[in-house]
mmCIF file of C-alpha atoms in Angstrom:
data_model
loop_
_atom_site.group_PDB
_atom_site.id
_atom_site.type_symbol
_atom_site.label_atom_id
_atom_site.label_comp_id
_atom_site.label_asym_id
_atom_site.label_seq_id
_atom_site.Cartn_x
_atom_site.Cartn_y
_atom_site.Cartn_z
ATOM 1 C CA MET H 1 -18.683 -6.163 -2.155
ATOM 2 C CA ALA H 2 -21.459 -8.492 -1.055
ATOM 3 C CA ALA H 3 -23.958 -6.607 -3.249
ATOM 4 C CA VAL H 4 -21.998 -6.944 -6.516
ATOM 5 C CA SER H 5 -23.766 -9.139 -9.065
ATOM 6 C CA GLU H 6 -22.205 -12.143 -10.788
ATOM 7 C CA ALA H 7 -22.061 -10.070 -13.982
ATOM 8 C CA GLY H 8 -20.254 -7.322 -12.081
ATOM 9 C CA TRP H 9 -17.658 -9.778 -10.776
ATOM 10 C CA ALA H 10 -17.112 -11.102 -14.303
ATOM 11 C CA THR H 11 -16.444 -7.630 -15.754
ATOM 12 C CA GLU H 12 -12.954 -7.348 -17.242
ATOM 13 C CA VAL H 13 -10.621 -4.738 -15.769
ATOM 14 C CA TYR H 14 -7.439 -3.201 -17.147
ATOM 15 C CA GLY H 15 -7.787 -4.930 -20.509
ATOM 16 C CA THR H 16 -5.476 -7.669 -19.256
ATOM 17 C CA GLY H 17 -8.029 -10.420 -18.882
ATOM 18 C CA TRP H 18 -8.469 -9.998 -15.136
ATOM 19 C CA SER H 19 -12.076 -9.919 -13.999
ATOM 20 C CA ALA H 20 -13.312 -7.729 -11.167
ATOM 21 C CA LYS H 21 -13.267 -10.823 -8.942
ATOM 22 C CA GLN H 22 -9.652 -11.539 -9.853
ATOM 23 C CA LEU H 23 -8.769 -7.951 -8.996
ATOM 24 C CA PHE H 24 -10.462 -8.450 -5.641
ATOM 25 C CA CYS H 25 -8.424 -11.657 -5.192
ATOM 26 C CA HIS H 26 -5.296 -9.567 -5.783
ATOM 27 C CA ILE H 27 -6.413 -6.998 -3.205
ATOM 28 C CA ALA H 28 -7.144 -9.720 -0.636
ATOM 29 C CA ALA H 29 -3.830 -11.459 -1.322
ATOM 30 C CA ASP H 30 -1.815 -8.304 -0.745
ATOM 31 C CA SER H 31 -3.870 -6.980 2.157
ATOM 32 C CA SER H 32 -1.179 -7.920 4.679
ATOM 33 C CA ILE H 33 1.492 -5.792 2.992
ATOM 34 C CA ALA H 34 2.379 -3.800 6.116
ATOM 35 C CA GLY H 35 3.121 -6.965 8.065
ATOM 36 C CA MET H 36 5.184 -8.382 5.235
ATOM 37 C CA LEU H 37 7.248 -5.206 4.818
ATOM 38 C CA ILE H 38 7.833 -4.898 8.557
ATOM 39 C CA ALA H 39 8.943 -8.529 8.842
ATOM 40 C CA LEU H 40 11.308 -8.250 5.874
ATOM 41 C CA ALA H 41 12.759 -4.925 6.999
ATOM 42 C CA LYS H 42 13.530 -6.319 10.460
ATOM 43 C CA MET H 43 15.473 -9.276 9.036
ATOM 44 C CA PRO H 44 19.247 -8.949 9.190
ATOM 45 C CA ALA H 45 20.524 -7.501 5.893
ATOM 46 C CA GLY H 46 22.561 -10.642 5.191
ATOM 47 C CA ALA H 47 19.467 -12.811 5.478
ATOM 48 C CA ARG H 48 17.695 -10.755 2.810
ATOM 49 C CA ALA H 49 20.584 -10.115 0.446
ATOM 50 C CA PRO H 50 20.614 -13.392 -1.525
ATOM 51 C CA ALA H 51 16.874 -13.266 -2.275
ATOM 52 C CA PRO H 52 16.206 -12.069 -5.817
ATOM 53 C CA GLU H 53 13.636 -9.436 -6.586
ATOM 54 C CA ILE H 54 10.285 -10.966 -7.339
ATOM 55 C CA GLU H 55 8.703 -10.898 -10.767
ATOM 56 C CA VAL H 56 5.590 -8.943 -9.795
ATOM 57 C CA ASP H 57 3.322 -10.171 -12.603
ATOM 58 C CA ASP H 58 4.135 -13.828 -11.875
ATOM 59 C CA TRP H 59 3.653 -13.293 -8.138
ATOM 60 C CA ASN H 60 0.291 -11.592 -8.703
ATOM 61 C CA ALA H 61 -0.887 -14.296 -11.110
ATOM 62 C CA ARG H 62 -0.089 -17.039 -8.587
ATOM 63 C CA GLN H 63 -1.817 -15.206 -5.749
ATOM 64 C CA VAL H 64 -4.937 -14.633 -7.860
ATOM 65 C CA ALA H 65 -4.986 -18.246 -9.097
ATOM 66 C CA ASN H 66 -4.875 -19.465 -5.479
ATOM 67 C CA ARG H 67 -8.017 -17.438 -4.652
ATOM 68 C CA GLN H 68 -10.175 -17.045 -7.758
ATOM 69 C CA ASP H 69 -12.432 -20.018 -6.982
ATOM 70 C CA LYS H 70 -13.134 -18.884 -3.419
ATOM 71 C CA PRO H 71 -16.450 -17.228 -2.565
ATOM 72 C CA ILE H 72 -16.473 -13.433 -2.133
ATOM 73 C CA GLU H 73 -17.356 -13.814 1.553
ATOM 74 C CA GLU H 74 -14.182 -15.830 2.124
ATOM 75 C CA LEU H 75 -12.086 -13.209 0.314
ATOM 76 C CA LEU H 76 -13.695 -10.460 2.400
ATOM 77 C CA GLU H 77 -12.863 -12.367 5.564
ATOM 78 C CA GLU H 78 -9.240 -12.803 4.458
ATOM 79 C CA LEU H 79 -8.976 -9.082 3.754
ATOM 80 C CA ARG H 80 -10.532 -8.122 7.108
ATOM 81 C CA ARG H 81 -8.350 -10.559 9.042
ATOM 82 C CA ASN H 82 -5.162 -9.333 7.341
ATOM 83 C CA VAL H 83 -5.982 -5.653 7.804
ATOM 84 C CA GLU H 84 -6.892 -6.125 11.481
ATOM 85 C CA ARG H 85 -3.660 -8.049 12.097
ATOM 86 C CA ASP H 86 -1.613 -5.361 10.321
ATOM 87 C CA ILE H 87 -3.275 -2.578 12.329
ATOM 88 C CA GLN H 88 -2.346 -4.329 15.572
ATOM 89 C CA LEU H 89 1.190 -4.945 14.350
ATOM 90 C CA VAL H 90 1.696 -1.323 13.303
ATOM 91 C CA ARG H 91 0.398 -0.134 16.684
ATOM 92 C CA SER H 92 2.797 -2.429 18.544
ATOM 93 C CA GLU H 93 5.959 -1.707 16.528
ATOM 94 C CA PRO H 94 8.479 0.796 17.887
ATOM 95 C CA ASP H 95 9.026 3.974 15.858
ATOM 96 C CA GLU H 96 12.520 2.767 14.972
ATOM 97 C CA THR H 97 11.044 0.033 12.777
ATOM 98 C CA PHE H 98 9.296 2.580 10.572
ATOM 99 C CA ALA H 99 12.481 4.633 10.240
ATOM 100 C CA LEU H 100 14.455 1.730 8.747
ATOM 101 C CA HIS H 101 15.617 2.229 5.175
ATOM 102 C CA PHE H 102 14.559 -0.785 3.190
ATOM 103 C CA ARG H 103 14.418 -2.188 -0.342
ATOM 104 C CA ALA H 104 11.089 -3.921 -1.027
ATOM 105 C CA PRO H 105 11.059 -7.185 -3.003
ATOM 106 C CA TRP H 106 9.684 -5.321 -6.031
ATOM 107 C CA GLY H 107 12.726 -3.020 -6.021
ATOM 108 C CA GLU H 108 11.334 0.166 -4.483
ATOM 109 C CA GLU H 109 13.412 1.724 -1.704
ATOM 110 C CA GLY H 110 12.653 4.036 1.176
ATOM 111 C CA LEU H 111 11.665 4.160 4.808
ATOM 112 C CA VAL H 112 9.428 1.321 5.935
ATOM 113 C CA SER H 113 6.743 3.844 6.881
ATOM 114 C CA ASP H 114 6.845 5.470 3.445
ATOM 115 C CA LEU H 115 6.713 2.139 1.613
ATOM 116 C CA ILE H 116 3.698 1.034 3.644
ATOM 117 C CA MET H 117 1.843 4.304 3.077
ATOM 118 C CA LYS H 118 2.718 4.454 -0.605
ATOM 119 C CA THR H 119 1.470 0.905 -1.105
ATOM 120 C CA ILE H 120 -1.791 1.591 0.723
ATOM 121 C CA SER H 121 -2.493 5.021 -0.737
ATOM 122 C CA GLY H 122 -1.250 4.379 -4.248
ATOM 123 C CA HIS H 123 -1.638 0.698 -4.955
ATOM 124 C CA PHE H 124 -4.655 -0.371 -2.923
ATOM 125 C CA LEU H 125 -6.764 2.759 -3.201
ATOM 126 C CA SER H 126 -6.324 2.874 -6.976
ATOM 127 C CA HIS H 127 -7.265 -0.815 -7.225
ATOM 128 C CA LEU H 128 -10.341 -0.241 -5.056
ATOM 129 C CA ALA H 129 -11.447 2.643 -7.282
ATOM 130 C CA ASP H 130 -10.963 0.468 -10.362
ATOM 131 C CA LEU H 131 -12.878 -2.374 -8.704
ATOM 132 C CA ARG H 132 -15.789 -0.070 -7.842
ATOM 133 C CA ALA H 133 -15.914 1.198 -11.416
ATOM 134 C CA ALA H 134 -15.751 -2.276 -12.976
ATOM 135 C CA ALA H 135 -18.073 -4.093 -10.598
ATOM 136 C CA GLY H 136 -20.659 -1.322 -10.427
#
């Protein structure tokens, strides 16, 4: 990421107006997804029930807007910090946590373990591939 040129970061991705840098902001913002899902899944069902599902596009736009003026190095550090924290959390959680059936804020349901893996393998890896292609 540190070697990507300014022109590479400005490259539009997805035809939606997001630049490669904004896509990276999105990746950094959501890089603590395992921790978030674990925390939400462990909440008592009654504490989660009244919360409405999030509007994903609005959520993503706010997260990107909060980061798009930050330097790449700061975004990289956020991503590293979040991933390291999530790795430690996953290692320390009992197996029972990952076997909980849970409905994510974006409406998808399944075991906590499956939701985490699906998000990492589907969402993040596809975004990283798109970022590599756009940013060169």
